[in-house]
Short mmCIF file of C-alpha atoms in Angstrom, two decimals:
data_model
loop_
_atom_site.label_atom_id
_atom_site.label_comp_id
_atom_site.label_asym_id
_atom_site.label_seq_id
_atom_site.Cartn_x
_atom_site.Cartn_y
_atom_site.Cartn_z
CA MET A 1 -25.61 84.78 79.59
CA LYS A 2 -26.56 87.61 78.00
CA ALA A 3 -23.04 88.87 77.12
CA LEU A 4 -22.58 85.59 75.25
CA PRO A 5 -24.48 86.47 72.24
CA LEU A 6 -22.73 89.78 71.95
CA ILE A 7 -19.21 87.92 72.06
CA ILE A 8 -20.38 85.97 69.22
CA VAL A 9 -21.59 88.52 67.42
CA THR A 10 -18.49 90.39 67.83
CA LEU A 11 -16.45 87.48 66.72
CA THR A 12 -18.52 86.85 63.86
CA THR A 13 -18.13 90.31 62.61
CA GLY A 14 -14.28 90.33 63.11
CA PHE A 15 -14.01 87.00 61.12
CA THR A 16 -16.33 88.62 58.37
CA ILE A 17 -14.17 92.02 58.18
CA GLY A 18 -10.84 89.75 58.35
CA TYR A 19 -12.09 87.56 55.61
CA PHE A 20 -13.09 90.76 53.16
CA VAL A 21 -9.71 92.71 54.01
CA ASN A 22 -7.76 89.21 53.22
CA SER A 23 -9.61 89.05 49.79
CA ILE A 24 -8.77 92.46 48.88
CA LEU A 25 -5.40 91.82 49.66
CA LEU A 26 -4.72 88.67 47.65
CA SER A 27 -6.40 90.33 44.54
CA THR A 28 -4.37 93.33 44.47
CA GLU A 29 -0.71 91.33 45.06
CA PRO A 30 -0.75 89.84 41.39
CA ALA A 31 -1.49 93.31 39.83
CA ALA A 32 1.25 94.74 41.50
CA SER A 33 3.77 92.09 40.63
CA THR A 34 3.05 92.35 37.10
CA SER A 35 3.31 96.21 37.20
CA GLN A 36 6.62 95.50 38.93
CA ILE A 37 7.67 93.03 36.00
CA ASN A 38 6.49 95.62 33.26
CA SER A 39 8.74 98.39 34.91
CA VAL A 40 11.68 96.30 35.06
CA SER A 41 11.37 95.17 31.46
CA ASN A 42 11.06 98.81 30.26
CA ILE A 43 13.90 99.86 32.17
CA GLU A 44 15.94 96.69 31.09
CA ALA A 45 14.76 97.60 27.31
CA ASN A 46 15.74 101.16 27.63
CA SER A 47 18.97 100.37 29.16
CA TYR A 48 19.84 98.02 25.98
CA ARG A 49 19.03 100.85 23.49
CA ASP A 50 20.79 103.31 25.26
CA SER A 51 24.13 100.72 25.69
CA PRO A 52 27.26 101.93 24.20
CA VAL A 53 27.40 98.72 22.09
CA VAL A 54 24.06 99.26 20.38
CA ASP A 55 25.00 102.72 19.66
CA GLN A 56 28.30 101.74 18.17
CA LEU A 57 26.47 98.90 16.16
CA SER A 58 24.13 101.52 14.54
CA VAL A 59 27.09 103.99 13.59
CA ASP A 60 28.70 100.95 11.96
CA LEU A 61 25.66 99.97 9.83
CA ASP A 62 25.29 103.54 8.81
CA ALA A 63 28.95 103.71 7.69
CA LEU A 64 28.88 100.43 5.70
CA ASP A 65 25.58 101.71 3.87
CA ARG A 66 27.19 104.94 2.84
CA ARG A 67 30.37 102.76 1.53
CA LEU A 68 28.17 100.20 -0.32
CA GLN A 69 26.38 103.20 -2.03
CA GLN A 70 29.81 104.92 -2.75
CA GLU A 71 31.07 101.53 -4.29
CA ILE A 72 27.86 101.35 -6.37
CA VAL A 73 28.34 105.02 -7.77
CA ALA A 74 31.82 104.11 -8.55
CA ARG A 75 31.60 101.06 -10.16
CA LYS A 76 28.86 102.77 -12.50
CA SER A 77 31.23 105.51 -13.09
CA LEU A 78 34.16 102.96 -13.99
CA GLU A 79 31.65 101.28 -16.48
CA GLU A 80 30.93 104.38 -18.16
CA LYS A 81 34.78 105.51 -18.36
CA LEU A 82 35.60 101.87 -19.93
CA ASP A 83 32.71 102.22 -22.48
CA ASN A 84 33.86 105.61 -23.16
CA LEU A 85 37.40 104.40 -23.65
CA SER A 86 36.42 101.51 -25.96
CA GLN A 87 34.65 104.06 -28.22
CA GLN A 88 37.64 106.47 -28.40
CA ILE A 89 39.90 103.28 -29.25
CA ALA A 90 37.73 102.28 -32.14
CA SER A 91 37.71 106.08 -33.34
CA LEU A 92 41.30 106.45 -33.14
CA GLU A 93 41.87 103.02 -35.00
CA ARG A 94 39.33 104.27 -37.85
CA ASN A 95 41.41 107.86 -37.68
CA LYS A 96 44.68 106.00 -37.92
CA ASN A 97 43.34 104.22 -41.30
CA ASP A 98 42.28 107.62 -42.76
CA SER A 99 45.25 109.61 -43.64
CA HIS A 100 43.50 112.79 -43.34
CA ASN A 101 42.28 112.84 -40.15
CA ILE A 102 42.43 116.02 -37.89
CA ASP A 103 45.80 115.17 -36.57
CA ASN A 104 47.36 114.85 -39.74
CA VAL A 105 45.93 117.70 -41.65
CA PRO A 106 49.08 119.58 -43.15
CA GLU A 107 50.30 122.78 -41.43
CA GLU A 108 50.95 125.49 -43.58
CA ASN A 109 54.76 124.76 -44.18
CA GLU A 110 53.68 121.01 -44.75
CA GLU A 111 51.49 121.84 -47.96
CA VAL A 112 54.92 120.62 -49.97
CA VAL A 113 55.69 117.18 -49.46
CA ALA A 114 58.48 117.05 -46.63
CA SER A 115 62.04 116.13 -47.37
CA THR A 116 61.67 112.48 -45.92
CA GLU A 117 59.06 111.77 -48.49
CA SER A 118 60.30 113.41 -51.33
CA ASP A 119 61.01 109.73 -52.96
CA ARG A 120 57.25 109.24 -52.81
CA GLU A 121 54.65 111.24 -54.85
CA TRP A 122 51.90 112.83 -53.39
CA PHE A 123 49.72 110.66 -55.30
CA ASN A 124 50.92 107.76 -57.50
CA GLU A 125 48.91 108.06 -60.54
CA GLN A 126 51.23 105.48 -62.55
CA ALA A 127 50.46 102.91 -59.89
CA LEU A 128 46.91 102.99 -60.83
CA VAL A 129 47.83 102.50 -64.35
CA ASP A 130 50.28 99.83 -63.39
CA SER A 131 47.40 97.80 -61.54
CA GLY A 132 45.34 97.43 -64.61
CA MET A 133 43.41 100.83 -64.49
CA SER A 134 42.77 102.79 -67.92
CA ASP A 135 44.37 106.14 -68.03
CA ILE A 136 41.04 108.01 -67.92
CA GLN A 137 40.05 106.17 -64.66
CA ALA A 138 43.33 106.77 -63.07
CA ALA A 139 43.41 110.41 -63.98
CA GLY A 140 39.93 110.76 -62.49
CA LEU A 141 40.72 109.47 -59.16
CA LYS A 142 44.12 111.68 -58.98
CA SER A 143 41.98 114.54 -59.71
CA PHE A 144 39.60 113.62 -56.86
CA PHE A 145 42.30 113.10 -54.50
CA GLU A 146 43.83 116.24 -55.20
CA GLN A 147 40.45 118.26 -54.85
CA GLN A 148 39.99 116.59 -51.28
CA GLU A 149 43.47 117.55 -50.27
CA LEU A 150 42.66 121.16 -51.16
CA ASP A 151 39.27 121.05 -49.63
CA ARG A 152 41.06 120.17 -46.27
CA MET A 153 43.51 122.86 -46.68
CA TYR A 154 40.73 125.65 -47.23
CA LEU A 155 38.97 123.88 -44.22
CA ARG A 156 41.73 124.18 -41.91
CA ASP A 157 42.74 127.70 -42.80
CA GLN A 158 39.16 128.69 -42.67
CA SER A 159 39.03 127.13 -38.90
CA ILE A 160 41.77 129.05 -37.90
CA ARG A 161 40.32 132.18 -39.47
CA GLU A 162 37.12 131.96 -37.62
CA GLY A 163 38.28 130.46 -34.55
CA TRP A 164 36.19 127.05 -34.55
CA ASP A 165 36.77 125.06 -31.51
CA ARG A 166 38.10 121.47 -31.77
CA GLN A 167 34.53 120.18 -32.11
CA ARG A 168 33.28 122.18 -34.91
CA TYR A 169 36.62 121.29 -36.96
CA ARG A 170 36.11 117.67 -36.56
CA GLU A 171 32.46 117.90 -37.53
CA GLU A 172 33.57 119.47 -40.86
CA ILE A 173 36.40 117.28 -41.47
CA GLN A 174 34.01 114.52 -41.00
CA LYS A 175 31.60 115.79 -43.58
CA LEU A 176 34.57 115.74 -46.24
CA SER A 177 35.32 112.05 -45.08
CA GLU A 178 31.73 111.02 -45.70
CA LYS A 179 31.69 112.77 -49.06
CA ALA A 180 34.93 110.75 -49.95
CA ASP A 181 33.42 107.55 -48.73
CA THR A 182 30.50 107.72 -50.92
CA PHE A 183 32.39 108.47 -53.93
CA LEU A 184 35.07 105.34 -53.16
CA SER A 185 32.31 102.94 -52.47
CA GLN A 186 31.52 103.04 -56.13
CA LEU A 187 35.18 101.52 -56.62
CA ASP A 188 35.43 97.62 -57.06
CA ASP A 189 37.77 95.92 -54.63
CA THR A 190 40.71 95.88 -57.11
CA SER A 191 40.35 99.68 -57.77
CA TYR A 192 39.87 100.62 -54.19
CA ASP A 193 43.00 98.54 -53.29
CA ALA A 194 45.14 100.49 -55.83
CA TYR A 195 43.51 104.05 -54.70
CA LEU A 196 44.54 103.19 -51.31
CA TYR A 197 48.12 102.48 -52.23
CA ALA A 198 48.38 105.40 -54.73
CA SER A 199 47.46 107.76 -52.20
CA GLY A 200 49.85 106.29 -49.73
CA GLN A 201 47.19 104.65 -47.32
CA PRO A 202 47.50 101.33 -45.71
CA ASN A 203 45.83 98.48 -47.91
CA ARG A 204 47.23 95.18 -46.21
CA VAL A 205 47.54 93.88 -42.97
CA ARG A 206 51.08 92.04 -42.29
CA VAL A 207 51.25 89.20 -39.75
CA THR A 208 54.36 90.12 -37.59
CA ASN A 209 53.98 87.36 -34.55
CA VAL A 210 51.79 84.48 -34.18
CA LEU A 211 50.84 82.31 -31.29
CA ASP A 212 51.43 78.71 -31.61
CA SER A 213 48.55 77.53 -29.67
CA SER A 214 46.05 79.90 -31.92
CA GLN A 215 44.07 79.27 -34.68
CA ALA A 216 46.60 81.07 -36.67
CA GLY A 217 49.06 78.98 -35.46
CA SER A 218 47.51 75.74 -36.02
CA ALA A 219 46.56 76.51 -39.74
CA GLY A 220 49.78 77.56 -40.61
CA ILE A 221 49.80 81.29 -40.73
CA GLN A 222 53.16 82.76 -40.38
CA ALA A 223 54.96 86.14 -39.83
CA GLY A 224 55.07 88.11 -43.01
CA ASP A 225 52.03 86.77 -44.28
CA HIS A 226 49.32 89.15 -45.49
CA ILE A 227 45.66 88.87 -44.63
CA ILE A 228 43.83 89.55 -47.83
CA SER A 229 40.06 88.63 -46.75
CA TYR A 230 38.01 87.62 -43.94
CA ASP A 231 34.75 85.71 -44.58
CA ASN A 232 34.78 86.89 -47.92
CA LYS A 233 35.18 90.51 -47.03
CA ARG A 234 38.34 92.27 -48.22
CA ILE A 235 40.74 93.24 -45.28
CA TYR A 236 42.61 96.66 -45.90
CA SER A 237 43.58 97.43 -42.13
CA GLY A 238 43.80 96.15 -38.80
CA PHE A 239 40.74 97.87 -37.75
CA ASP A 240 38.73 95.86 -40.83
CA LEU A 241 40.25 92.55 -39.37
CA ARG A 242 39.00 93.22 -35.84
CA SER A 243 35.57 94.14 -36.87
CA ALA A 244 35.54 91.10 -38.98
CA THR A 245 36.48 88.62 -36.30
CA THR A 246 34.09 90.04 -33.68
CA GLY A 247 31.09 90.12 -35.79
CA GLY A 248 28.61 87.21 -37.00
CA ASN A 249 28.66 83.82 -34.81
CA ILE A 250 31.33 82.77 -32.40
CA ASN A 251 32.97 79.73 -33.64
CA GLN A 252 31.12 80.02 -37.21
CA THR A 253 33.70 78.43 -39.89
CA VAL A 254 34.87 81.39 -41.95
CA ALA A 255 37.12 81.45 -45.34
CA VAL A 256 40.34 83.32 -44.52
CA GLU A 257 42.43 84.16 -47.63
CA ILE A 258 46.34 84.96 -46.98
CA GLU A 259 49.17 86.11 -49.66
CA ARG A 260 52.67 84.56 -49.00
CA ASN A 261 55.28 85.42 -51.35
CA GLY A 262 52.62 86.61 -53.93
CA GLU A 263 50.95 83.12 -53.75
CA ILE A 264 47.12 83.42 -52.39
CA MET A 265 46.14 80.62 -49.98
CA GLU A 266 42.65 79.74 -48.58
CA LEU A 267 42.12 78.77 -45.09
CA TYR A 268 38.92 77.78 -43.10
CA LEU A 269 39.00 78.74 -39.46
CA ASN A 270 36.48 79.44 -36.56
CA ARG A 271 35.46 83.09 -36.29
CA GLY A 272 37.07 84.73 -33.43
CA PRO A 273 40.65 86.04 -32.69
CA LEU A 274 43.35 84.38 -34.93
CA GLY A 275 45.93 84.78 -32.14
CA ILE A 276 48.23 87.26 -34.23
CA ARG A 277 50.16 90.46 -33.91
CA MET A 278 49.91 92.82 -37.26
CA ASN A 279 50.43 96.06 -38.39
CA SER A 280 48.87 98.07 -41.48
CA VAL A 281 51.09 98.50 -44.31
CA SER A 282 50.89 99.88 -48.31
CA ILE A 283 51.90 97.29 -50.53
CA ALA A 284 51.79 97.74 -54.37
CA PRO A 285 48.81 95.75 -55.46
CA THR A 286 49.57 92.98 -58.27
CA PRO A 287 47.66 93.51 -61.71
#
């Protein structure tokens, strides 16, 4: 009987130890499971990042970004080139209507009128008189014209002698042109028209073709007509006409004067392209 209490104590101690051991095991199993899950997740993530598919996608995105940047740069460059080209075209149009632009400065062997132009005087003073100008005014304009010609010849010789570059020569020619423009701006439309003709420069815009569905076609403008004025401004060249049609407000009604067989006609059109082809010509003005 003395052994019974000892057995009970032993069993009780065993159960107690077993309970605590089991509790410890139960509390540590979830932690181990979480650690294992995190470890597996990290392995999967690393494996995804290191996969060939992700690497290729990254390379493709980088290449696409570089291509987009190149396209942006190329587009800006193209816009600048187009803008410069537009300015150059406008400049060429202005120079085309100035018989004394740099490309038309007479060479040394061209100071005498070429044989192909022997039938036309260098400056037709009589044309000024025929237009109704006084002899004194006609002589004054001839003297001004000849001095301008001589100034350009001397300037050309000086540029060769001193080795000017093209830009320097252009600047000096431009100064002479501005001086001439200042003087000629004092003339009225009729006198300036006669001066252009007398000096062999364009003073009319001749219509060569008309689009039937255009404003000009609807208004009855025909090939062979001369555009005299647009919106009450005299037109002497194609450049003048293009400047007039692109100025002001689109679709604004403007007066357009044309000359046909010596008769002046006035039309009213919307501002904008006329729908014609044209060229600049030199026509003797009527008194």
